[in-house]
Amino acid sequence: MSQSALLNQLVDALRCLPGVGPKSAQRMAFHVLENDREGALRLASTLEDAVSRIGRCQRCRTFSESPLCQTCSDPNRDQTTICVVESPIDVAAVEQATGFRGTYFVLMGRLSPLDGIGPEELALDQLTARLKAEPVKELIIATNLSVEGEATAQYLSQLARSCGVSASRIAHGVPLGGELEYTDASTLAHAFAGRRVVEH
Amino acid sequence: MSQSALLNQLVDALRCLPGVGPKSAQRMAFHVLENDREGALRLASTLEDAVSRIGRCQRCRTFSESPLCQTCSDPNRDQTTICVVESPIDVAAVEQATGFRGTYFVLMGRLSPLDGIGPEELALDQLTARLKAEPVKELIIATNLSVEGEATAQYLSQLARSCGVSASRIAHGVPLGGELEYTDASTLAHAFAGRRVVEH
């Protein structure tokens, strides 16, 4: 196609964003050049800033600009409850949806021996040290409900038990507003297996 | 939400891209930080490069790094046919979909007196000069089928006539694969009004 080479490069570069295919990348490139060059420059400098300055929290491993993230350095957060998640975006999801006031531990992945991801890669020694040294009461396991996520949850609950800490797993089942008819088989099986006694 | 301020800035900055709402901006920000920091840096520098180096072609007004775009400087393109479009992305669409081998003129908008957009803003004097000075045979009007796009098409066809150049309008009607039942009323009305005699 006879189009500016730099424009093609921009379309390509935009495809590093998730969910952006060739068509939407093209639309984005033309849109910013035509209507929002200022926004494009701001995006460019914020991207550079973010990549150079956002590292990981020393304590919970989520994204943070400072050695300790805001949650870990907040004295009002309950340090005796730790929620374990796979990735920093899960922290954001829990923060936005729940009233959770404890702290986090971000695995940055899940156990997957086939891909060479074992306990060391997930810094589980760091989590173990916290469970042993601090007065932790509960480890809430919020890994995803995939095969690896479940295996990781299993491993984590054994780890907690060996440190004398009680472990819990977030509930999996039919989502709010979901109808049995349209719920996939494994979710429904999970919901049945995880049924709870109704208290009177 | 207790999240790095810089991360929030990145989520905001990503929203300059069309079709990116708060949820997808968040997903993009976490994704690039977690999996593709290199891609993010490349995107940042390409954005800066593109904004500073991509201007407009002197002849057809589409995006170009050089004074003349590739189409205008290509001796194999037919200079006697000019296709008029509203925006550079329309040039890309025509180039990708059709075998058009003529040249373009990009209005960078459409006539819209209420918004203060008249013939001067669309550089129609530049188009007029081309129609008068060059041996142009046909002006293909490919503005959109909106009220303003139609008014612009009307104006352009009169302009062409006054310069002794024949004008044509691209066809509007039922799209390929479209079914009459699901075609909106104005498109169907257009298709009827624009019906053509079947040659035997």
mmCIF file of C-alpha atoms in Angstrom:
data_model
loop_
_atom_site.group_PDB
_atom_site.id
_atom_site.type_symbol
_atom_site.label_atom_id
_atom_site.label_comp_id
_atom_site.label_asym_id
_atom_site.label_seq_id
_atom_site.Cartn_x
_atom_site.Cartn_y
_atom_site.Cartn_z
ATOM 1 C CA MET A 1 0.000 0.000 0.000
ATOM 2 C CA SER A 2 1.379 3.387 -0.924
ATOM 3 C CA GLN A 3 1.304 4.969 2.492
ATOM 4 C CA SER A 4 3.932 6.805 4.512
ATOM 5 C CA ALA A 5 6.449 4.287 5.932
ATOM 6 C CA LEU A 6 6.366 6.009 9.314
ATOM 7 C CA LEU A 7 2.576 5.707 9.375
ATOM 8 C CA ASN A 8 2.943 1.963 8.771
ATOM 9 C CA GLN A 9 5.471 1.791 11.607
ATOM 10 C CA LEU A 10 3.011 3.549 13.906
ATOM 11 C CA VAL A 11 0.251 1.091 12.963
ATOM 12 C CA ASP A 12 2.645 -1.783 13.745
ATOM 13 C CA ALA A 13 3.798 -0.272 17.037
ATOM 14 C CA LEU A 14 0.200 0.171 18.230
ATOM 15 C CA ARG A 15 -0.312 -3.563 17.913
ATOM 16 C CA CYS A 16 1.710 -4.138 21.101
ATOM 17 C CA LEU A 17 -1.511 -3.150 22.898
ATOM 18 C CA PRO A 18 -3.758 -6.099 23.757
ATOM 19 C CA GLY A 19 -6.900 -6.487 21.665
ATOM 20 C CA VAL A 20 -5.606 -4.192 18.912
ATOM 21 C CA GLY A 21 -5.609 -5.819 15.470
ATOM 22 C CA PRO A 22 -4.491 -4.319 12.134
ATOM 23 C CA LYS A 23 -7.820 -2.540 11.518
ATOM 24 C CA SER A 24 -8.101 -0.840 14.889
ATOM 25 C CA ALA A 25 -4.388 0.015 14.912
ATOM 26 C CA GLN A 26 -4.893 1.809 11.590
ATOM 27 C CA ARG A 27 -7.937 3.618 12.937
ATOM 28 C CA MET A 28 -5.989 4.681 16.046
ATOM 29 C CA ALA A 29 -2.984 5.919 14.052
ATOM 30 C CA PHE A 30 -5.080 8.058 11.702
ATOM 31 C CA HIS A 31 -7.262 9.284 14.541
ATOM 32 C CA VAL A 32 -4.435 10.615 16.702
ATOM 33 C CA LEU A 33 -2.620 12.198 13.740
ATOM 34 C CA GLU A 34 -5.805 13.885 12.559
ATOM 35 C CA ASN A 35 -7.438 14.874 15.826
ATOM 36 C CA ASP A 36 -5.221 14.496 18.853
ATOM 37 C CA ARG A 37 -1.501 15.003 18.286
ATOM 38 C CA GLU A 38 -1.224 16.515 21.742
ATOM 39 C CA GLY A 39 -2.786 13.416 23.317
ATOM 40 C CA ALA A 40 -0.388 11.244 21.317
ATOM 41 C CA LEU A 41 2.634 13.144 22.666
ATOM 42 C CA ARG A 42 1.266 12.906 26.211
ATOM 43 C CA LEU A 43 0.747 9.161 25.728
ATOM 44 C CA ALA A 44 4.315 8.787 24.418
ATOM 45 C CA SER A 45 5.893 10.561 27.378
ATOM 46 C CA THR A 46 3.657 8.791 29.927
ATOM 47 C CA LEU A 47 4.575 5.422 28.420
ATOM 48 C CA GLU A 48 8.295 6.236 28.726
ATOM 49 C CA ASP A 49 7.827 7.487 32.276
ATOM 50 C CA ALA A 50 5.802 4.467 33.308
ATOM 51 C CA VAL A 51 8.223 1.954 31.814
ATOM 52 C CA SER A 52 11.227 3.588 33.459
ATOM 53 C CA ARG A 53 9.702 4.378 36.845
ATOM 54 C CA ILE A 54 7.147 1.655 37.604
ATOM 55 C CA GLY A 55 8.803 -1.323 39.264
ATOM 56 C CA ARG A 56 7.529 -3.788 41.812
ATOM 57 C CA CYS A 57 6.638 -3.376 45.476
ATOM 58 C CA GLN A 58 9.335 -5.108 47.572
ATOM 59 C CA ARG A 59 6.721 -6.556 49.859
ATOM 60 C CA CYS A 60 3.772 -7.639 47.671
ATOM 61 C CA ARG A 61 5.328 -7.500 44.175
ATOM 62 C CA THR A 62 2.542 -5.443 42.602
ATOM 63 C CA PHE A 63 3.395 -2.482 40.326
ATOM 64 C CA SER A 64 4.684 0.497 42.277
ATOM 65 C CA GLU A 65 6.734 3.634 41.720
ATOM 66 C CA SER A 66 8.149 3.501 45.263
ATOM 67 C CA PRO A 67 9.868 0.583 47.066
ATOM 68 C CA LEU A 68 6.615 -0.072 48.938
ATOM 69 C CA CYS A 69 3.236 0.223 47.201
ATOM 70 C CA GLN A 70 0.430 2.340 48.623
ATOM 71 C CA THR A 71 -1.374 -0.675 50.079
ATOM 72 C CA CYS A 72 1.703 -2.055 51.821
ATOM 73 C CA SER A 73 2.659 1.320 53.258
ATOM 74 C CA ASP A 74 -0.864 2.155 54.453
ATOM 75 C CA PRO A 75 -1.058 1.678 58.263
ATOM 76 C CA ASN A 76 -4.832 1.265 58.028
ATOM 77 C CA ARG A 77 -4.608 -1.919 55.963
ATOM 78 C CA ASP A 78 -4.951 -5.141 57.883
ATOM 79 C CA GLN A 79 -1.519 -6.798 57.734
ATOM 80 C CA THR A 80 -2.864 -10.073 59.139
ATOM 81 C CA THR A 81 -4.789 -10.975 55.980
ATOM 82 C CA ILE A 82 -2.968 -11.599 52.699
ATOM 83 C CA CYS A 83 -4.769 -12.080 49.398
ATOM 84 C CA VAL A 84 -2.686 -13.960 46.813
ATOM 85 C CA VAL A 85 -3.346 -13.145 43.156
ATOM 86 C CA GLU A 86 -1.633 -14.001 39.892
ATOM 87 C CA SER A 87 -1.092 -10.537 38.460
ATOM 88 C CA PRO A 88 -1.198 -6.814 39.358
ATOM 89 C CA ILE A 89 -4.400 -6.359 37.345
ATOM 90 C CA ASP A 90 -6.083 -8.817 39.713
ATOM 91 C CA VAL A 91 -5.145 -6.488 42.596
ATOM 92 C CA ALA A 92 -6.878 -3.664 40.727
ATOM 93 C CA ALA A 93 -9.951 -5.863 40.163
ATOM 94 C CA VAL A 94 -10.210 -6.857 43.848
ATOM 95 C CA GLU A 95 -9.681 -3.249 44.977
ATOM 96 C CA GLN A 96 -12.357 -1.949 42.626
ATOM 97 C CA ALA A 97 -14.957 -4.638 43.364
ATOM 98 C CA THR A 98 -14.581 -5.600 47.004
ATOM 99 C CA GLY A 99 -14.170 -3.833 50.308
ATOM 100 C CA PHE A 100 -11.045 -5.880 51.077
ATOM 101 C CA ARG A 101 -8.845 -4.009 53.579
ATOM 102 C CA GLY A 102 -6.002 -6.504 53.933
ATOM 103 C CA THR A 103 -2.789 -6.731 51.908
ATOM 104 C CA TYR A 104 -1.723 -8.621 48.783
ATOM 105 C CA PHE A 105 0.892 -10.916 47.417
ATOM 106 C CA VAL A 106 1.265 -10.957 43.631
ATOM 107 C CA LEU A 107 2.702 -14.156 42.162
ATOM 108 C CA MET A 108 3.394 -12.644 38.718
ATOM 109 C CA GLY A 109 2.313 -15.926 37.171
ATOM 110 C CA ARG A 110 1.172 -19.357 38.298
ATOM 111 C CA LEU A 111 2.867 -22.691 38.837
ATOM 112 C CA SER A 112 3.449 -24.302 35.472
ATOM 113 C CA PRO A 113 6.224 -26.909 35.558
ATOM 114 C CA LEU A 114 5.994 -27.475 31.795
ATOM 115 C CA ASP A 115 6.913 -23.819 31.207
ATOM 116 C CA GLY A 116 9.623 -23.983 33.852
ATOM 117 C CA ILE A 117 7.657 -21.893 36.334
ATOM 118 C CA GLY A 118 8.168 -23.295 39.821
ATOM 119 C CA PRO A 119 7.897 -21.866 43.364
ATOM 120 C CA GLU A 120 11.140 -19.859 42.938
ATOM 121 C CA GLU A 121 9.835 -17.956 39.886
ATOM 122 C CA LEU A 122 6.761 -16.935 41.896
ATOM 123 C CA ALA A 123 8.925 -15.785 44.847
ATOM 124 C CA LEU A 124 7.082 -18.132 47.187
ATOM 125 C CA ASP A 125 10.102 -18.042 49.556
ATOM 126 C CA GLN A 126 9.269 -14.373 50.089
ATOM 127 C CA LEU A 127 5.643 -15.252 50.878
ATOM 128 C CA THR A 128 6.756 -18.067 53.198
ATOM 129 C CA ALA A 129 9.026 -15.665 55.086
ATOM 130 C CA ARG A 130 6.063 -13.314 55.588
ATOM 131 C CA LEU A 131 3.810 -16.130 56.775
ATOM 132 C CA LYS A 132 6.452 -17.249 59.295
ATOM 133 C CA ALA A 133 7.661 -13.890 60.559
ATOM 134 C CA GLU A 134 4.411 -11.936 60.731
ATOM 135 C CA PRO A 135 1.200 -12.566 62.680
ATOM 136 C CA VAL A 136 -0.746 -13.550 59.559
ATOM 137 C CA LYS A 137 -4.196 -15.031 60.309
ATOM 138 C CA GLU A 138 -5.590 -15.795 56.878
ATOM 139 C CA LEU A 139 -4.266 -16.392 53.376
ATOM 140 C CA ILE A 140 -7.002 -15.725 50.808
ATOM 141 C CA ILE A 141 -6.160 -17.588 47.604
ATOM 142 C CA ALA A 142 -7.556 -15.769 44.561
ATOM 143 C CA THR A 143 -5.688 -17.426 41.690
ATOM 144 C CA ASN A 144 -7.707 -18.051 38.552
ATOM 145 C CA LEU A 145 -9.800 -21.173 38.039
ATOM 146 C CA SER A 146 -7.551 -22.700 35.367
ATOM 147 C CA VAL A 147 -5.706 -25.986 35.710
ATOM 148 C CA GLU A 148 -2.494 -24.155 36.680
ATOM 149 C CA GLY A 149 -4.361 -21.683 38.884
ATOM 150 C CA GLU A 150 -5.969 -24.570 40.792
ATOM 151 C CA ALA A 151 -2.639 -26.376 41.179
ATOM 152 C CA THR A 152 -1.126 -23.142 42.473
ATOM 153 C CA ALA A 153 -4.005 -22.747 44.935
ATOM 154 C CA GLN A 154 -3.418 -26.296 46.167
ATOM 155 C CA TYR A 155 0.285 -25.604 46.655
ATOM 156 C CA LEU A 156 -0.435 -22.328 48.460
ATOM 157 C CA SER A 157 -2.913 -23.901 50.889
ATOM 158 C CA GLN A 158 -0.331 -26.548 51.833
ATOM 159 C CA LEU A 159 2.261 -23.831 52.264
ATOM 160 C CA ALA A 160 -0.088 -21.893 54.556
ATOM 161 C CA ARG A 161 -0.861 -24.989 56.615
ATOM 162 C CA SER A 162 2.853 -25.741 57.043
ATOM 163 C CA CYS A 163 3.266 -22.212 58.415
ATOM 164 C CA GLY A 164 0.272 -22.589 60.734
ATOM 165 C CA VAL A 165 -1.841 -20.062 58.802
ATOM 166 C CA SER A 166 -5.442 -20.735 57.782
ATOM 167 C CA ALA A 167 -6.051 -20.639 54.018
ATOM 168 C CA SER A 168 -9.253 -19.840 52.120
ATOM 169 C CA ARG A 169 -10.150 -19.950 48.441
ATOM 170 C CA ILE A 170 -12.510 -17.425 46.832
ATOM 171 C CA ALA A 171 -15.821 -18.970 45.733
ATOM 172 C CA HIS A 172 -16.324 -20.097 42.163
ATOM 173 C CA GLY A 173 -19.796 -20.737 40.814
ATOM 174 C CA VAL A 174 -22.668 -19.281 38.820
ATOM 175 C CA PRO A 175 -22.054 -15.514 38.438
ATOM 176 C CA LEU A 176 -24.621 -12.956 39.603
ATOM 177 C CA GLY A 177 -27.302 -12.592 36.948
ATOM 178 C CA GLY A 178 -26.105 -15.814 35.319
ATOM 179 C CA GLU A 179 -28.689 -18.403 34.358
ATOM 180 C CA LEU A 180 -28.134 -22.118 34.900
ATOM 181 C CA GLU A 181 -29.152 -22.793 31.311
ATOM 182 C CA TYR A 182 -26.303 -20.682 29.945
ATOM 183 C CA THR A 183 -23.633 -21.514 32.526
ATOM 184 C CA ASP A 184 -20.807 -23.654 31.159
ATOM 185 C CA ALA A 185 -20.572 -27.216 32.451
ATOM 186 C CA SER A 186 -17.393 -26.874 34.529
ATOM 187 C CA THR A 187 -18.631 -23.746 36.297
ATOM 188 C CA LEU A 188 -21.930 -25.453 37.084
ATOM 189 C CA ALA A 189 -20.112 -28.562 38.348
ATOM 190 C CA HIS A 190 -18.019 -26.273 40.577
ATOM 191 C CA ALA A 191 -21.118 -24.521 41.866
ATOM 192 C CA PHE A 192 -22.678 -27.886 42.794
ATOM 193 C CA ALA A 193 -19.566 -29.230 44.464
ATOM 194 C CA GLY A 194 -19.171 -25.976 46.372
ATOM 195 C CA ARG A 195 -22.786 -25.761 47.634
ATOM 196 C CA ARG A 196 -23.305 -24.482 51.153
ATOM 197 C CA VAL A 197 -25.838 -25.359 53.838
ATOM 198 C CA VAL A 198 -28.576 -22.730 54.087
ATOM 199 C CA GLU A 199 -28.745 -21.491 57.688
ATOM 200 C CA HIS A 200 -32.194 -21.096 59.246
ATOM 201 C CA MET B 1 -8.246 3.274 44.335
ATOM 202 C CA SER B 2 -4.883 2.713 45.943
ATOM 203 C CA GLN B 3 -2.830 2.318 42.785
ATOM 204 C CA SER B 4 0.353 3.990 41.602
ATOM 205 C CA ALA B 5 -0.400 7.555 40.438
ATOM 206 C CA LEU B 6 1.742 7.087 37.347
ATOM 207 C CA LEU B 7 -0.217 3.952 36.463
ATOM 208 C CA ASN B 8 -3.431 5.984 36.666
ATOM 209 C CA GLN B 9 -1.853 8.619 34.406
ATOM 210 C CA LEU B 10 -0.966 5.929 31.887
ATOM 211 C CA VAL B 11 -4.541 4.602 31.932
ATOM 212 C CA ASP B 12 -5.797 8.165 31.330
ATOM 213 C CA ALA B 13 -3.280 8.835 28.551
ATOM 214 C CA LEU B 14 -4.274 5.651 26.706
ATOM 215 C CA ARG B 15 -7.824 6.970 26.442
ATOM 216 C CA CYS B 16 -6.736 9.393 23.696
ATOM 217 C CA LEU B 17 -6.967 6.328 21.415
ATOM 218 C CA PRO B 18 -10.358 5.892 19.742
ATOM 219 C CA GLY B 19 -12.554 3.104 21.099
ATOM 220 C CA VAL B 20 -10.535 2.785 24.314
ATOM 221 C CA GLY B 21 -12.652 3.140 27.452
ATOM 222 C CA PRO B 22 -11.552 2.960 31.107
ATOM 223 C CA LYS B 23 -11.627 -0.851 31.224
ATOM 224 C CA SER B 24 -9.590 -1.489 28.108
ATOM 225 C CA ALA B 25 -7.166 1.327 28.965
ATOM 226 C CA GLN B 26 -6.511 -0.385 32.299
ATOM 227 C CA ARG B 27 -6.035 -3.720 30.595
ATOM 228 C CA MET B 28 -3.604 -2.156 28.093
ATOM 229 C CA ALA B 29 -1.572 -0.397 30.801
ATOM 230 C CA PHE B 30 -1.143 -3.538 32.915
ATOM 231 C CA HIS B 31 -0.478 -5.663 29.872
ATOM 232 C CA VAL B 32 2.384 -3.583 28.499
ATOM 233 C CA LEU B 33 3.979 -3.143 31.932
ATOM 234 C CA GLU B 34 3.759 -6.855 32.638
ATOM 235 C CA ASN B 35 4.560 -8.350 29.247
ATOM 236 C CA ASP B 36 5.848 -5.859 26.731
ATOM 237 C CA ARG B 37 7.851 -2.941 28.102
ATOM 238 C CA GLU B 38 10.001 -3.004 24.982
ATOM 239 C CA GLY B 39 6.925 -2.678 22.765
ATOM 240 C CA ALA B 40 5.710 0.202 24.938
ATOM 241 C CA LEU B 41 8.996 2.081 24.480
ATOM 242 C CA ARG B 42 8.892 1.440 20.741
ATOM 243 C CA LEU B 43 5.312 2.734 20.649
ATOM 244 C CA ALA B 44 6.338 5.845 22.604
ATOM 245 C CA SER B 45 9.193 6.729 20.275
ATOM 246 C CA THR B 46 7.180 5.953 17.128
ATOM 247 C CA LEU B 47 4.339 8.182 18.356
ATOM 248 C CA GLU B 48 6.787 11.052 18.915
ATOM 249 C CA ASP B 49 8.414 10.484 15.537
ATOM 250 C CA ALA B 50 5.081 10.294 13.731
ATOM 251 C CA VAL B 51 3.682 13.419 15.384
ATOM 252 C CA SER B 52 6.794 15.454 14.603
ATOM 253 C CA ARG B 53 7.490 14.159 11.090
ATOM 254 C CA ILE B 54 4.135 13.346 9.480
ATOM 255 C CA GLY B 55 2.645 16.403 7.845
ATOM 256 C CA ARG B 56 0.464 16.817 4.782
ATOM 257 C CA CYS B 57 1.179 16.289 1.110
ATOM 258 C CA GLN B 58 1.341 19.697 -0.592
ATOM 259 C CA ARG B 59 -0.610 18.409 -3.545
ATOM 260 C CA CYS B 60 -3.344 16.119 -2.171
ATOM 261 C CA ARG B 61 -3.260 16.986 1.577
ATOM 262 C CA THR B 62 -3.054 13.382 2.785
ATOM 263 C CA PHE B 63 -0.581 12.412 5.541
ATOM 264 C CA SER B 64 2.988 12.333 4.288
ATOM 265 C CA GLU B 65 6.522 12.546 5.641
ATOM 266 C CA SER B 66 7.773 14.252 2.494
ATOM 267 C CA PRO B 67 6.404 17.371 0.730
ATOM 268 C CA LEU B 68 4.776 15.089 -1.858
ATOM 269 C CA CYS B 69 3.123 11.810 -0.805
ATOM 270 C CA GLN B 70 3.988 8.529 -2.504
ATOM 271 C CA THR B 71 0.854 8.571 -4.649
ATOM 272 C CA CYS B 72 1.415 12.123 -5.894
ATOM 273 C CA SER B 73 5.092 11.507 -6.676
ATOM 274 C CA ASP B 74 4.466 8.181 -8.450
ATOM 275 C CA PRO B 75 4.773 8.695 -12.242
ATOM 276 C CA ASN B 76 2.653 5.580 -12.838
ATOM 277 C CA ARG B 77 -0.433 7.060 -11.183
ATOM 278 C CA ASP B 78 -2.987 8.557 -13.555
ATOM 279 C CA GLN B 79 -2.904 12.301 -12.914
ATOM 280 C CA THR B 80 -6.047 12.896 -14.980
ATOM 281 C CA THR B 81 -8.363 11.283 -12.419
ATOM 282 C CA ILE B 82 -8.773 12.771 -8.931
ATOM 283 C CA CYS B 83 -10.695 11.044 -6.168
ATOM 284 C CA VAL B 84 -11.930 13.455 -3.471
ATOM 285 C CA VAL B 85 -12.291 12.046 0.057
ATOM 286 C CA GLU B 86 -12.939 13.562 3.458
ATOM 287 C CA SER B 87 -9.998 12.180 5.400
ATOM 288 C CA PRO B 88 -6.622 10.401 4.985
ATOM 289 C CA ILE B 89 -8.078 7.163 6.355
ATOM 290 C CA ASP B 90 -10.489 7.172 3.393
ATOM 291 C CA VAL B 91 -7.441 7.205 1.093
ATOM 292 C CA ALA B 92 -6.163 4.102 2.906
ATOM 293 C CA ALA B 93 -9.580 2.432 2.554
ATOM 294 C CA VAL B 94 -9.782 3.133 -1.212
ATOM 295 C CA GLU B 95 -6.168 1.999 -1.726
ATOM 296 C CA GLN B 96 -6.747 -1.246 0.175
ATOM 297 C CA ALA B 97 -10.097 -2.120 -1.404
ATOM 298 C CA THR B 98 -10.003 -0.908 -4.987
ATOM 299 C CA GLY B 99 -7.602 -0.983 -7.888
ATOM 300 C CA PHE B 100 -7.803 2.799 -8.258
ATOM 301 C CA ARG B 101 -4.677 4.104 -10.007
ATOM 302 C CA GLY B 102 -5.482 7.823 -10.094
ATOM 303 C CA THR B 103 -4.646 10.487 -7.516
ATOM 304 C CA TYR B 104 -6.448 11.941 -4.510
ATOM 305 C CA PHE B 105 -7.548 15.157 -2.940
ATOM 306 C CA VAL B 106 -8.208 15.050 0.803
ATOM 307 C CA LEU B 107 -10.642 17.667 2.107
ATOM 308 C CA MET B 108 -9.739 17.124 5.784
ATOM 309 C CA GLY B 109 -13.401 17.573 6.644
ATOM 310 C CA ARG B 110 -16.641 18.387 4.863
ATOM 311 C CA LEU B 111 -18.659 21.527 4.250
ATOM 312 C CA SER B 112 -20.495 22.393 7.438
ATOM 313 C CA PRO B 113 -21.477 26.071 7.575
ATOM 314 C CA LEU B 114 -22.872 25.699 11.126
ATOM 315 C CA ASP B 115 -19.404 24.679 12.346
ATOM 316 C CA GLY B 116 -17.753 27.426 10.314
ATOM 317 C CA ILE B 117 -16.320 25.000 7.766
ATOM 318 C CA GLY B 118 -16.571 26.558 4.299
ATOM 319 C CA PRO B 119 -14.713 26.012 1.008
ATOM 320 C CA GLU B 120 -11.602 27.830 2.352
ATOM 321 C CA GLU B 121 -11.167 25.413 5.278
ATOM 322 C CA LEU B 122 -11.266 22.478 2.843
ATOM 323 C CA ALA B 123 -8.682 24.150 0.564
ATOM 324 C CA LEU B 124 -11.052 23.979 -2.391
ATOM 325 C CA ASP B 125 -9.114 26.829 -4.049
ATOM 326 C CA GLN B 126 -6.193 24.408 -4.275
ATOM 327 C CA LEU B 127 -8.442 21.783 -5.896
ATOM 328 C CA THR B 128 -9.891 24.390 -8.264
ATOM 329 C CA ALA B 129 -6.391 25.418 -9.335
ATOM 330 C CA ARG B 130 -5.581 21.774 -10.113
ATOM 331 C CA LEU B 131 -8.789 21.327 -12.097
ATOM 332 C CA LYS B 132 -8.051 24.449 -14.129
ATOM 333 C CA ALA B 133 -4.312 24.040 -14.679
ATOM 334 C CA GLU B 134 -4.054 20.300 -15.278
ATOM 335 C CA PRO B 135 -5.623 18.027 -17.910
ATOM 336 C CA VAL B 136 -8.030 16.448 -15.394
ATOM 337 C CA LYS B 137 -10.695 14.248 -17.002
ATOM 338 C CA GLU B 138 -12.724 12.999 -14.062
ATOM 339 C CA LEU B 139 -13.376 14.029 -10.489
ATOM 340 C CA ILE B 140 -14.568 11.025 -8.453
ATOM 341 C CA ILE B 141 -16.467 12.272 -5.415
ATOM 342 C CA ALA B 142 -16.164 9.824 -2.516
ATOM 343 C CA THR B 143 -17.363 11.914 0.430
ATOM 344 C CA ASN B 144 -19.484 10.080 2.994
ATOM 345 C CA LEU B 145 -23.240 9.702 2.640
ATOM 346 C CA SER B 146 -24.102 12.067 5.490
ATOM 347 C CA VAL B 147 -26.049 15.314 5.111
ATOM 348 C CA GLU B 148 -22.801 17.329 5.066
ATOM 349 C CA GLY B 149 -21.033 14.781 2.878
ATOM 350 C CA GLU B 150 -23.854 14.987 0.317
ATOM 351 C CA ALA B 151 -23.841 18.791 0.385
ATOM 352 C CA THR B 152 -20.081 18.707 -0.145
ATOM 353 C CA ALA B 153 -20.525 16.288 -3.062
ATOM 354 C CA GLN B 154 -23.078 18.659 -4.599
ATOM 355 C CA TYR B 155 -20.713 21.601 -4.239
ATOM 356 C CA LEU B 156 -17.808 19.625 -5.702
ATOM 357 C CA SER B 157 -19.775 18.506 -8.751
ATOM 358 C CA GLN B 158 -20.725 22.134 -9.496
ATOM 359 C CA LEU B 159 -17.095 23.133 -9.017
ATOM 360 C CA ALA B 160 -16.002 20.427 -11.475
ATOM 361 C CA ARG B 161 -18.616 21.496 -14.033
ATOM 362 C CA SER B 162 -17.493 25.132 -13.786
ATOM 363 C CA CYS B 163 -13.950 23.951 -14.602
ATOM 364 C CA GLY B 164 -15.162 21.801 -17.502
ATOM 365 C CA VAL B 165 -14.324 18.542 -15.737
ATOM 366 C CA SER B 166 -16.747 15.609 -15.544
ATOM 367 C CA ALA B 167 -17.722 14.581 -12.003
ATOM 368 C CA SER B 168 -18.881 11.204 -10.730
ATOM 369 C CA ARG B 169 -20.156 10.043 -7.351
ATOM 370 C CA ILE B 170 -19.356 6.579 -5.946
ATOM 371 C CA ALA B 171 -22.424 4.318 -5.748
ATOM 372 C CA HIS B 172 -24.388 3.985 -2.535
ATOM 373 C CA GLY B 173 -26.772 1.101 -2.025
ATOM 374 C CA VAL B 174 -27.227 -2.331 -0.508
ATOM 375 C CA PRO B 175 -23.779 -3.643 0.477
ATOM 376 C CA LEU B 176 -22.454 -6.970 -0.828
ATOM 377 C CA GLY B 177 -23.903 -9.790 1.249
ATOM 378 C CA GLY B 178 -26.508 -7.392 2.651
ATOM 379 C CA GLU B 179 -30.119 -8.515 2.692
ATOM 380 C CA LEU B 180 -32.983 -6.186 1.790
ATOM 381 C CA GLU B 181 -34.808 -7.163 4.972
ATOM 382 C CA TYR B 182 -31.983 -5.854 7.165
ATOM 383 C CA THR B 183 -30.960 -2.847 5.091
ATOM 384 C CA ASP B 184 -31.828 0.483 6.714
ATOM 385 C CA ALA B 185 -34.542 2.554 5.039
ATOM 386 C CA SER B 186 -32.369 5.409 3.730
ATOM 387 C CA THR B 187 -29.836 3.024 2.177
ATOM 388 C CA LEU B 188 -32.652 1.085 0.501
ATOM 389 C CA ALA B 189 -34.242 4.305 -0.757
ATOM 390 C CA HIS B 190 -30.840 5.295 -2.166
ATOM 391 C CA ALA B 191 -30.445 1.904 -3.822
ATOM 392 C CA PHE B 192 -33.858 2.273 -5.481
ATOM 393 C CA ALA B 193 -33.274 5.823 -6.655
ATOM 394 C CA GLY B 194 -29.857 4.836 -7.994
ATOM 395 C CA ARG B 195 -31.021 1.731 -9.897
ATOM 396 C CA ARG B 196 -29.375 1.098 -13.263
ATOM 397 C CA VAL B 197 -30.700 -0.359 -16.499
ATOM 398 C CA VAL B 198 -29.588 -3.956 -16.959
ATOM 399 C CA GLU B 199 -27.832 -4.245 -20.323
ATOM 400 C CA HIS B 200 -28.695 -7.222 -22.526
#
